[in-house]
mmCIF file of C-alpha atoms and ligand atoms in Angstrom:
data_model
loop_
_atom_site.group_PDB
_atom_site.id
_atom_site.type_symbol
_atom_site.label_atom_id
_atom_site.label_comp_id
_atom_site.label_asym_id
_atom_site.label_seq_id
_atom_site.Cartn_x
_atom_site.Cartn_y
_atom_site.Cartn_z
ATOM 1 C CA UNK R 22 47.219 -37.191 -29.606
ATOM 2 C CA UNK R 23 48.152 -37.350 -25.792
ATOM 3 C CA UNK R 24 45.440 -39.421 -24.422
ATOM 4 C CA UNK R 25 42.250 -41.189 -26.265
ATOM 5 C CA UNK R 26 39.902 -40.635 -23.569
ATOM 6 C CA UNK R 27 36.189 -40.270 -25.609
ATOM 7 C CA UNK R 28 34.644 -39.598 -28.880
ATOM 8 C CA UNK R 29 32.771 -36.564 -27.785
ATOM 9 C CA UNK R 30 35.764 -34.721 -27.939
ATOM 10 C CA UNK R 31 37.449 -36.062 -30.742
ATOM 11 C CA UNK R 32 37.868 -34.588 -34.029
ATOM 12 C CA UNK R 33 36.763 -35.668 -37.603
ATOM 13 C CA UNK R 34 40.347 -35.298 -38.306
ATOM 14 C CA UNK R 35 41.845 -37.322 -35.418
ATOM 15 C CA UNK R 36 39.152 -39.593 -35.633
ATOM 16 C CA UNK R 37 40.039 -40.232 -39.487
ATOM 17 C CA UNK R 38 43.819 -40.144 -39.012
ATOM 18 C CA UNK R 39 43.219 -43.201 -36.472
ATOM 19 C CA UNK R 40 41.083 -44.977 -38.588
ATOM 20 C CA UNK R 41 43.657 -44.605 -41.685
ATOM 21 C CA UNK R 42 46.258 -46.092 -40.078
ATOM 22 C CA UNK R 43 44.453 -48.944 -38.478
ATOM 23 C CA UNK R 44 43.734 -49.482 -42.274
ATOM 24 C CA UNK R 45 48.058 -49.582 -42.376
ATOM 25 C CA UNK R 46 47.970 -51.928 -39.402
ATOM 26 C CA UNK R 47 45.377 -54.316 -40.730
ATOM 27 C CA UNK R 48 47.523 -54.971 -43.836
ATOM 28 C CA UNK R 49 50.384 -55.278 -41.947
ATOM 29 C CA UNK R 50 47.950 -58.295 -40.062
ATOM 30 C CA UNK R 51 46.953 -60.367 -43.005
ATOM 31 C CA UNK R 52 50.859 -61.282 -43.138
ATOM 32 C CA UNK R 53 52.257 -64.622 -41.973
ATOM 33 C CA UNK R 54 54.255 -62.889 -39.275
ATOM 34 C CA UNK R 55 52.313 -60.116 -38.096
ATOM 35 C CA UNK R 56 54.942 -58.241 -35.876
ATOM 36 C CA UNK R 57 56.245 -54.938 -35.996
ATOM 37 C CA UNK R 58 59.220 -53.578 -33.813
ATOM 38 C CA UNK R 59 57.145 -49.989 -33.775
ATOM 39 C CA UNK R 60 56.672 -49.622 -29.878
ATOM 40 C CA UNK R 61 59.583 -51.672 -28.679
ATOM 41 C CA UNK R 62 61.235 -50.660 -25.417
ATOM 42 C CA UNK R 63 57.760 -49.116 -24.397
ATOM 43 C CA UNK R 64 55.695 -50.601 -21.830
ATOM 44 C CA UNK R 65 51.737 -50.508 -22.099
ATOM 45 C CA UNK R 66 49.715 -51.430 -18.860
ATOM 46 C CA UNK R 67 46.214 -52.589 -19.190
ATOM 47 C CA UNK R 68 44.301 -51.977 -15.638
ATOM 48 C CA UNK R 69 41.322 -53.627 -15.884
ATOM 49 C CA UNK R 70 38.509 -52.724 -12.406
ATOM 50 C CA UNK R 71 35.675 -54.539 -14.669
ATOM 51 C CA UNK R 72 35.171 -57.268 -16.633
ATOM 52 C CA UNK R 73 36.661 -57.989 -19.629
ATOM 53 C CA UNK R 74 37.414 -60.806 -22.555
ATOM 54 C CA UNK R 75 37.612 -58.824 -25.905
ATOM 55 C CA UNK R 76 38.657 -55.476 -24.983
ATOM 56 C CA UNK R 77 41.701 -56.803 -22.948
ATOM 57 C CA UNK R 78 42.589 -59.016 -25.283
ATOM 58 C CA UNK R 79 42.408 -57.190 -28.269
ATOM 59 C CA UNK R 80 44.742 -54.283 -26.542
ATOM 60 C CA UNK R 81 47.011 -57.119 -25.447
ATOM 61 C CA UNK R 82 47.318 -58.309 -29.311
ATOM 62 C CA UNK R 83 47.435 -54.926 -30.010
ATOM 63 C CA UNK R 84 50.475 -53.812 -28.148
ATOM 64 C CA UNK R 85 52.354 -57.040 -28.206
ATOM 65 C CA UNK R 86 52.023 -57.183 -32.338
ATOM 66 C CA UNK R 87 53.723 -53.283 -32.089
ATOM 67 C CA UNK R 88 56.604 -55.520 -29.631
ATOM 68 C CA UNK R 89 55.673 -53.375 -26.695
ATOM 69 C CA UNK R 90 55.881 -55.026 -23.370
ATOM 70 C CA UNK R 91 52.279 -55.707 -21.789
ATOM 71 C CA UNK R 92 51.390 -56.098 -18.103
ATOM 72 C CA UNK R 93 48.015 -57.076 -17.790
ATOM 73 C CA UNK R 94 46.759 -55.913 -13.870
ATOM 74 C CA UNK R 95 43.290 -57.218 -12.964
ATOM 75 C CA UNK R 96 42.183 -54.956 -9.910
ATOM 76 C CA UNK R 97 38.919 -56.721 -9.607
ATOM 77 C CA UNK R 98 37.742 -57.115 -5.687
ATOM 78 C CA UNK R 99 40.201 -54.662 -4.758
ATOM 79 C CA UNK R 100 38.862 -53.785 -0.492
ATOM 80 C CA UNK R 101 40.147 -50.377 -1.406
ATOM 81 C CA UNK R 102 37.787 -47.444 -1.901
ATOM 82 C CA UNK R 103 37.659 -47.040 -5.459
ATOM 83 C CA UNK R 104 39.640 -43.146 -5.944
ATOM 84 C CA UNK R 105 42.483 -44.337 -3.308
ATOM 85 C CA UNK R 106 43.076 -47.526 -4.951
ATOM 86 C CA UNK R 107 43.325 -45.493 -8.152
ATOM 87 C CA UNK R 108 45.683 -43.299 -6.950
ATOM 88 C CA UNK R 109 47.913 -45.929 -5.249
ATOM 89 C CA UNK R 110 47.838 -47.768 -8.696
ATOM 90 C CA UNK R 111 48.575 -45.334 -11.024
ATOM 91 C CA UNK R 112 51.682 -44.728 -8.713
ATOM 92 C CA UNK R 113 52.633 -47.839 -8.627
ATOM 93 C CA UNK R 114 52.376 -47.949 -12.592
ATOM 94 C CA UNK R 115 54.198 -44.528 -12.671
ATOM 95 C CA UNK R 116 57.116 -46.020 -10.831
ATOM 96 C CA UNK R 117 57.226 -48.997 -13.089
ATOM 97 C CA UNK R 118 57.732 -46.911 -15.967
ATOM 98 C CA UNK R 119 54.510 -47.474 -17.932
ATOM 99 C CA UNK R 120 54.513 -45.253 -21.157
ATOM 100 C CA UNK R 121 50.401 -45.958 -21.591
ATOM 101 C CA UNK R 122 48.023 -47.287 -19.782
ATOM 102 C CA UNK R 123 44.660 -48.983 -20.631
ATOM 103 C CA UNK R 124 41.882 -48.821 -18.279
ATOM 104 C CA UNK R 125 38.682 -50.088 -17.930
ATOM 105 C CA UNK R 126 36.689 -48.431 -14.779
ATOM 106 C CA UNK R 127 33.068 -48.841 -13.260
ATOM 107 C CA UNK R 128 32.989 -45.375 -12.580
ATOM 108 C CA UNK R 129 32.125 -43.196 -15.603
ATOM 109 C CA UNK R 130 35.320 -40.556 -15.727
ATOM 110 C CA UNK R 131 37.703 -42.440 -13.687
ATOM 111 C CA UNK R 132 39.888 -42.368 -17.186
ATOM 112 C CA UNK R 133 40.059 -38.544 -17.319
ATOM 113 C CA UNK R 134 40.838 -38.319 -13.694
ATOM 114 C CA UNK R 135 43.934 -40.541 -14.186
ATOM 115 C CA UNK R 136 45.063 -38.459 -17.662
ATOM 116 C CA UNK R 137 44.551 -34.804 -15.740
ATOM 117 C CA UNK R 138 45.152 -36.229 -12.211
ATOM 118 C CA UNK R 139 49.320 -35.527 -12.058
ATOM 119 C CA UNK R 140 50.164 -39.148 -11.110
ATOM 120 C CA UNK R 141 50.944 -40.486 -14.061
ATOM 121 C CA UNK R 142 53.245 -39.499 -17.311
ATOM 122 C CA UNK R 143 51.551 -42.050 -19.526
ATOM 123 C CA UNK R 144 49.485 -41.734 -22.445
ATOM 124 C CA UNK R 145 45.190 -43.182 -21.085
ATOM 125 C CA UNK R 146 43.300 -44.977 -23.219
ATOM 126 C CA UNK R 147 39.691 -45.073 -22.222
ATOM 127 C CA UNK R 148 38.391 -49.114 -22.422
ATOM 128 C CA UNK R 149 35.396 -48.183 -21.103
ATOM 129 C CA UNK R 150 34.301 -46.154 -18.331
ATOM 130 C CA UNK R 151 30.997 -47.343 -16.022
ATOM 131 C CA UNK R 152 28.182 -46.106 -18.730
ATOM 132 C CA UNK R 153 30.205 -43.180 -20.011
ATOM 133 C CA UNK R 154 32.160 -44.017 -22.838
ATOM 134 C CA UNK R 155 34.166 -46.847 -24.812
ATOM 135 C CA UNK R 156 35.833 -44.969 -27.636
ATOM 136 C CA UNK R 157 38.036 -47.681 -29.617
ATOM 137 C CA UNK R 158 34.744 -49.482 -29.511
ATOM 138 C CA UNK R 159 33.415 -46.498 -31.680
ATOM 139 C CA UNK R 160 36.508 -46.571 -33.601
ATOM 140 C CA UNK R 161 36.493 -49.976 -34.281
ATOM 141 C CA UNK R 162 32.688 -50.152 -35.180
ATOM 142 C CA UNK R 163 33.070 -47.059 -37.819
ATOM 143 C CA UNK R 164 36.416 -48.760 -39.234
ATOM 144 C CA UNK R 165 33.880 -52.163 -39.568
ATOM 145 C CA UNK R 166 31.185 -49.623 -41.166
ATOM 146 C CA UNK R 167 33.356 -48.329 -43.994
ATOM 147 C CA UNK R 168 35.612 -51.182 -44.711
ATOM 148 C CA UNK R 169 31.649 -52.995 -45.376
ATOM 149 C CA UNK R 170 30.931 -49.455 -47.577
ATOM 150 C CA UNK R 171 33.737 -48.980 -49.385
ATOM 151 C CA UNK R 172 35.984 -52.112 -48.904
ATOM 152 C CA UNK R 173 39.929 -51.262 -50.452
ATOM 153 C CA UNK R 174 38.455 -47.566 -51.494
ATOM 154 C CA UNK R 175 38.091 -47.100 -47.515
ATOM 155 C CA UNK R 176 41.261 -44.785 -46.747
ATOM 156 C CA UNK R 177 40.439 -41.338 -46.345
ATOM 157 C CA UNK R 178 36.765 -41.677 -46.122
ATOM 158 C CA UNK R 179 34.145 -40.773 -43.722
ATOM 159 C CA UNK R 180 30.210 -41.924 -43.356
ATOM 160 C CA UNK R 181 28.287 -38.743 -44.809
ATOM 161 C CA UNK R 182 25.028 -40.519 -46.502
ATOM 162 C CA UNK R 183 24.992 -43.662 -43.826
ATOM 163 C CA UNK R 184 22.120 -44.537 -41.585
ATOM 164 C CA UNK R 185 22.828 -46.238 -38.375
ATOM 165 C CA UNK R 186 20.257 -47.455 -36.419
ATOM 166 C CA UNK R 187 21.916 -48.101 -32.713
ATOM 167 C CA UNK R 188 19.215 -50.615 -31.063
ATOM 168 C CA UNK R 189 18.112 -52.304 -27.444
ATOM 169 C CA UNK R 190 19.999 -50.967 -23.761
ATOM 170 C CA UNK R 191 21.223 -47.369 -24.628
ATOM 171 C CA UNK R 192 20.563 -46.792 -21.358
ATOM 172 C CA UNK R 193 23.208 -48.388 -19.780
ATOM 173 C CA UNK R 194 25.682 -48.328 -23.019
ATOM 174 C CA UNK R 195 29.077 -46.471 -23.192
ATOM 175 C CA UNK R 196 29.463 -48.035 -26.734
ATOM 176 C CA UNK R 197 25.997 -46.522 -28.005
ATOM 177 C CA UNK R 198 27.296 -43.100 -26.214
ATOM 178 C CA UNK R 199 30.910 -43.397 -28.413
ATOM 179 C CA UNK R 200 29.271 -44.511 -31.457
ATOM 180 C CA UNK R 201 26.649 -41.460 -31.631
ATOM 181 C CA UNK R 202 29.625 -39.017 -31.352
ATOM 182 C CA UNK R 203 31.897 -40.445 -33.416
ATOM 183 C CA UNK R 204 29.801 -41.454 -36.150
ATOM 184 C CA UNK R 205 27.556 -38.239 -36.285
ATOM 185 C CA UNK R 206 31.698 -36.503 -36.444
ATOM 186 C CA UNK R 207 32.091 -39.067 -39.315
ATOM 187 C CA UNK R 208 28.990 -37.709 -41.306
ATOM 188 C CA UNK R 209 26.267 -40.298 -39.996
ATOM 189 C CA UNK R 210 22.967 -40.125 -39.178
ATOM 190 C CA UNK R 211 22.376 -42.098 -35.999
ATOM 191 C CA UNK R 212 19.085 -43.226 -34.711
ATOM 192 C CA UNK R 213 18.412 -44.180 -31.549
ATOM 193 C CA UNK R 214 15.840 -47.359 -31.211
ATOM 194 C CA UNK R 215 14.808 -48.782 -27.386
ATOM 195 C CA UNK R 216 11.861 -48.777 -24.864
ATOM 196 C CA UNK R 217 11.001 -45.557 -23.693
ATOM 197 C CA UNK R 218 12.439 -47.022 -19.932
ATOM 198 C CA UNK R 219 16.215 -47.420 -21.252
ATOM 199 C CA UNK R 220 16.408 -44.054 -23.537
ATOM 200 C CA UNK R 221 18.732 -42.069 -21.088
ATOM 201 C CA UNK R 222 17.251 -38.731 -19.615
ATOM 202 C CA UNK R 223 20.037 -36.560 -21.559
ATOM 203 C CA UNK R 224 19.268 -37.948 -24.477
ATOM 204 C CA UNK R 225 18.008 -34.655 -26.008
ATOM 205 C CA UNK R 226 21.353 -33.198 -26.050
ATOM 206 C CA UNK R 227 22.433 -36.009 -28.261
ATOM 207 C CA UNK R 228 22.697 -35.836 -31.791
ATOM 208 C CA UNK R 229 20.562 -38.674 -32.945
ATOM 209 C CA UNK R 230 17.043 -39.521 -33.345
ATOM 210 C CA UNK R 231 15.173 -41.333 -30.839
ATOM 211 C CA UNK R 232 12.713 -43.897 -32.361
ATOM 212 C CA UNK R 233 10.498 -46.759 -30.535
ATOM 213 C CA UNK R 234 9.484 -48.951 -33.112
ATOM 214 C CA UNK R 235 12.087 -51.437 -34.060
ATOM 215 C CA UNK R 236 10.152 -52.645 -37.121
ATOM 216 C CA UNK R 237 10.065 -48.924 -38.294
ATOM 217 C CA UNK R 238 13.452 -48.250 -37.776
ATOM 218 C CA UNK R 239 14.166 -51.247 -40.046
ATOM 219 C CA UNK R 240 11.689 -50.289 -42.712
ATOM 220 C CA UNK R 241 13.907 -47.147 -42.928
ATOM 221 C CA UNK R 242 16.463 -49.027 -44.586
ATOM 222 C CA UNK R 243 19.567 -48.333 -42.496
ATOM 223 C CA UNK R 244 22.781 -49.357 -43.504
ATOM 224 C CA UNK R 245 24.238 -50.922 -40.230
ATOM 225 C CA UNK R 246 22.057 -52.038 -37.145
ATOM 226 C CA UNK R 247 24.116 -52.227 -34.183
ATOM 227 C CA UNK R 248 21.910 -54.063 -31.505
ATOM 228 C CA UNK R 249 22.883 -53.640 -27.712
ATOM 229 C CA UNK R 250 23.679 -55.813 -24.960
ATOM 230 C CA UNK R 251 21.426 -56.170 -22.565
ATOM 231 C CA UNK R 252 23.470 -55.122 -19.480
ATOM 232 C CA UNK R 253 21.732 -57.201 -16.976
ATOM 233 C CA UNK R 254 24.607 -56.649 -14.631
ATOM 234 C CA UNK R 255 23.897 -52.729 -14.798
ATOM 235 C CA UNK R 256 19.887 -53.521 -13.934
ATOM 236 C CA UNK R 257 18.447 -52.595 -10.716
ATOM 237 C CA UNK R 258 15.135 -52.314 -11.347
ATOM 238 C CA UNK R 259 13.391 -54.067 -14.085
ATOM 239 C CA UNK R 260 13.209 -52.066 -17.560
ATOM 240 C CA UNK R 261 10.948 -54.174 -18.929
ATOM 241 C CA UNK R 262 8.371 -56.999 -18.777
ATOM 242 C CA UNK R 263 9.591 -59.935 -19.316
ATOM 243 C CA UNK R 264 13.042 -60.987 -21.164
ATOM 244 C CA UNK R 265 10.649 -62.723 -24.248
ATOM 245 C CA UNK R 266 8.635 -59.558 -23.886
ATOM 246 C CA UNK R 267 11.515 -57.556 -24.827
ATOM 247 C CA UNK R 268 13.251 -60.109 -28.174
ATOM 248 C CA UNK R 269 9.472 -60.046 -29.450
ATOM 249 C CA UNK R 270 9.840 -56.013 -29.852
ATOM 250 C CA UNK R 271 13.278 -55.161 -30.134
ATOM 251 C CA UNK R 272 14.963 -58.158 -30.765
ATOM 252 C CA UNK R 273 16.933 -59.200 -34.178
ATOM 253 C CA UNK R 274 14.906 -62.281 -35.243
ATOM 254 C CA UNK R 275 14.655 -63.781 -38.195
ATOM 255 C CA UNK R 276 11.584 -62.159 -39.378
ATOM 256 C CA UNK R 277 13.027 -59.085 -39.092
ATOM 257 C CA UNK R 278 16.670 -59.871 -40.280
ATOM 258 C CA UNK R 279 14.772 -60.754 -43.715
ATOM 259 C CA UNK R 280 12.835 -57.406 -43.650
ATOM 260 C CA UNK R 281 16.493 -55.675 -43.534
ATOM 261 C CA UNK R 282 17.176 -53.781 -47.108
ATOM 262 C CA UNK R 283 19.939 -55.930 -49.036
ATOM 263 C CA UNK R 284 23.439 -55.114 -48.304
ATOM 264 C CA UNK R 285 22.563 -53.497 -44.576
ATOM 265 C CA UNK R 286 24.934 -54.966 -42.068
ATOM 266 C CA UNK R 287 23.977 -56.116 -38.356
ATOM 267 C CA UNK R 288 26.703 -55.469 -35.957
ATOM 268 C CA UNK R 289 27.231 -56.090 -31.957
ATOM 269 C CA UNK R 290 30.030 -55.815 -29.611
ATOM 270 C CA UNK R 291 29.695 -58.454 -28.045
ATOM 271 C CA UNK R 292 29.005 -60.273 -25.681
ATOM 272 C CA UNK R 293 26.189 -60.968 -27.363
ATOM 273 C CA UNK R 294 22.660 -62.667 -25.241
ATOM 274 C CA UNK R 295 21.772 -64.927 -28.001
ATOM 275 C CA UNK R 296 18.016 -65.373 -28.099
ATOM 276 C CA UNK R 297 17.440 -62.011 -26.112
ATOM 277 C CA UNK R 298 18.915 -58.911 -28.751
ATOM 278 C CA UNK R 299 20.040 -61.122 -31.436
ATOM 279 C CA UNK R 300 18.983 -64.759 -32.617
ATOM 280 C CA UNK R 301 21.475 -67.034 -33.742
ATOM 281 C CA UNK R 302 20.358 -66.328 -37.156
ATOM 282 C CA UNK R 303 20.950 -63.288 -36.959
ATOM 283 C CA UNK R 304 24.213 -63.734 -35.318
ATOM 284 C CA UNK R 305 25.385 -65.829 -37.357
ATOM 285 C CA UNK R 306 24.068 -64.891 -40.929
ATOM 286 C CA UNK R 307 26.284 -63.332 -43.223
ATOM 287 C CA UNK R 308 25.309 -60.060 -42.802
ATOM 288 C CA UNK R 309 26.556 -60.190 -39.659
ATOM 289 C CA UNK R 310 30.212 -58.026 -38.631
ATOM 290 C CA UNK R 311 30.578 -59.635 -35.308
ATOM 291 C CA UNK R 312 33.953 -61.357 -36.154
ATOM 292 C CA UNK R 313 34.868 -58.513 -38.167
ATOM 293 C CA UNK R 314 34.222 -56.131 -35.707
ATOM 294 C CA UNK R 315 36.574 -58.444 -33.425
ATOM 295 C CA UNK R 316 39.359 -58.777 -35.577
ATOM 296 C CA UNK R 317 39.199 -54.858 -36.719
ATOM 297 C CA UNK R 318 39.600 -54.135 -32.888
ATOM 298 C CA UNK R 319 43.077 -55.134 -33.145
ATOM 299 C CA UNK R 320 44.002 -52.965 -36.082
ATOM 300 C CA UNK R 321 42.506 -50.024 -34.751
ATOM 301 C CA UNK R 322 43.989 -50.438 -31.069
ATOM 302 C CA UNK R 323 47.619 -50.854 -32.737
ATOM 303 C CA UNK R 324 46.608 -47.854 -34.638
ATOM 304 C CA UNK R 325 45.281 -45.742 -31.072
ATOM 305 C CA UNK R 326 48.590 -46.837 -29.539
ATOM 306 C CA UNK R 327 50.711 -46.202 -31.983
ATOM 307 C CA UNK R 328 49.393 -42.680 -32.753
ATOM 308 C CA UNK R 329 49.902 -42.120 -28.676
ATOM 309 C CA UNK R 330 53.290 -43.524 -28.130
ATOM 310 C CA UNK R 331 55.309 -43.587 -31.498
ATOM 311 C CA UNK R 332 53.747 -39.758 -31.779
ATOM 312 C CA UNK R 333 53.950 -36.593 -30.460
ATOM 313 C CA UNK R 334 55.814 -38.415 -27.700
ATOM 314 C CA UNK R 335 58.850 -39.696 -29.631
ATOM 315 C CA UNK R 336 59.028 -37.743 -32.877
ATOM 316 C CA UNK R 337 61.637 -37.442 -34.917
ATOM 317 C CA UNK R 338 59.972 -35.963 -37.931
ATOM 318 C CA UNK R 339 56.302 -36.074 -37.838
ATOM 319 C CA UNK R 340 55.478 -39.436 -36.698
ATOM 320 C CA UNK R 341 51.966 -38.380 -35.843
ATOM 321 C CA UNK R 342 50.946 -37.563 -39.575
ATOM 322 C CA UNK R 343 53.370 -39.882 -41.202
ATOM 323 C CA UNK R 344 51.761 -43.536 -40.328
ATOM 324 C CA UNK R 345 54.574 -46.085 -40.465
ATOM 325 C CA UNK R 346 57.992 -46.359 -42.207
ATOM 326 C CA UNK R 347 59.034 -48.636 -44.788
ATOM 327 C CA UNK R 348 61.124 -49.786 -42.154
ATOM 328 C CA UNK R 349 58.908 -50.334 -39.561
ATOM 329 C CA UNK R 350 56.160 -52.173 -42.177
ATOM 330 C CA UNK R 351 59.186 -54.498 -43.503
HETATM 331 C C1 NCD E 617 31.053 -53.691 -24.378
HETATM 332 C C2 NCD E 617 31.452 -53.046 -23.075
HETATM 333 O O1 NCD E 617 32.116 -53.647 -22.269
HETATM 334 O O2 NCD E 617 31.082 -51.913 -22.919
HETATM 335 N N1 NCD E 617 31.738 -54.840 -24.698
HETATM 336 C C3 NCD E 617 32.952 -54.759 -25.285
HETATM 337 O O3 NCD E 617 33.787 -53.948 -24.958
HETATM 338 N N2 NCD E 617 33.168 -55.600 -26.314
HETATM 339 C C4 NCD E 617 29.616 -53.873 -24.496
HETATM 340 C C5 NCD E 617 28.929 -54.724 -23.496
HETATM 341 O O4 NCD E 617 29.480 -55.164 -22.503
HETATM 342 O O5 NCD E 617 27.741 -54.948 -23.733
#
């Protein structure tokens, strides 16, 4: 794997190969010291142009647990028009020597241009790109999904037989977009569940059912809800009502947390609007991956940067298929 820039393109075998060694890397994290000297001596950039808590955290942990060297560059308010401040950056970040680089972008694509552009050597990992795609947010999600399932029995697996019901903003969500690639590549069967005004026009081309009725999509009996953010920031226009107008149809309350069948998880990537897509109840119950989902992210980023740099890259004898050493899990 050279660059992990979406889900749409990614294989059920890649896709499975990451997930399997994230499984590695998260027993290598319930030890007391939690460091590996995989990457060491490479350098991992994260270039953040949005936002960010979890996601740049979670790649920090990521790399620095694999004892690669991290510089974190915030280019938020940068005066410079956005494609010549990406050039001038990923030159800069060439010239430092960075062997990947994690990027988060407003503009959907601005990932791919800086993998295919020339300027850079390093391995891209896509951290989410305007409303395009997220795809360790997938990753982690699916990991989440069938470490719930099928708990120690996980490695190797994929979802064929899961329902996933992917509920609120799809609109405006490049974790809804990752999620119904990956997990319709994992076996899934994703269903789509908003107001008709944030169901994107391309939908269609999507493999997933689209579906109106929250309280019908729930008496389906999925096996994971994954509610939506609300992306306020991403809202010009108003897609609905009245914010109390929208949690009385498609938010998680508690009525309908109860309705859920028993052992059906309710997932969210955070950051969550309490009270809007998700009660505290529901937020907080036990059926509830949120924490999960956080602490998986780490596993399966060390896993995404591992399989790019320790890889193909490096290679001795076939790093990419051969997860870690005894050595390197010592
Ligand atoms: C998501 C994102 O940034 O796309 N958050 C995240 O990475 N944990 C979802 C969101 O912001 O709603």
């Amino acid at each position: 794997m050279r660059h992990l820039l979406d889900t749409q393109t990614l294989s059920r075998e890649d896709a499975l190969q990451i997930l399997d060694v994230a499984e590695d890397m998260a027993d290598t994290q319930r030890r007391e010291i939690k460091k590996l000297p995989t990457l060491r001596g490479k350098t991992v950039v994260n270039l953040f142009f949005e936002d960010s808590t979890r996601t740049r955290i979670s790649f920090e942990a990521a790399a620095k647990r694999l004892s690669a060297d991290v510089i974190n560059f915030s280019a938020k308010g940068s005066s410079v028009s956005k494609g010549e401040s990406l050039q001038d950056t990923a030159q800069t970040l060439q010239a430092m020597g960075a062997d990947a680089v994690v990027i988060r972008h407003g503009a959907s694509g601005a990932p791919r241009t800086l993998a295919t552009s020339g300027w850079i050597t390093a391995g891209v990992v896509n951290a989410g790109d305007g409303t395009h795609e997220h795809p360790t947010q997938a990753l982690l999600d699916a990991f989440t999904i069938r470490k719930r399932t099928f708990g120690d029995d996980s490695r190797g697996r994929d979802l064929a037989g899961l329902k996933v019901a992917i509920v609120g903003d799809v609109l405006h969500s490049r974790v809804a977009r990752s999620n119904v690639w990956l997990l319709t590549t994992l076996g899934a069967q994703v269903t789509l569940v908003a107001p008709p005004t944030l169901v994107p026009q391309d939908v269609s081309g999507w493999p997933a059912r689209i579906e109106y009725d929250l309280d019908a999509a729930i008496s389906e009996g999925p096996d994971a809800l994954m509610m939506l953010r609300i992306q306020l920031e991403r809202m010009g226009a108003a897609y609905f009502p009245t914010e109390r107008e929208y949690s009385r149809r498609w938010g998680l309350d508690a009525a309908r947390l109860a309705a859920l069948a028993p052992g059906s998880m309710v997932m969210h990537p955070g950051p969550m609007n309490r009270g809007l897509e998700i009660s505290a109840d529901a937020a907080d119950s036990a059926r509830s991956t949120v924490l999960e989902q956080v602490a998986n992210g780490v596993s399966v980023r060390m896993a995404a940067l591992y399989l790019l740099l320790a890889g193909e890259r490096s290679a001795p004898e076939n790093r990419d298929t051969a997860p870690l050493t005894k050595e390197e899990t010592r």
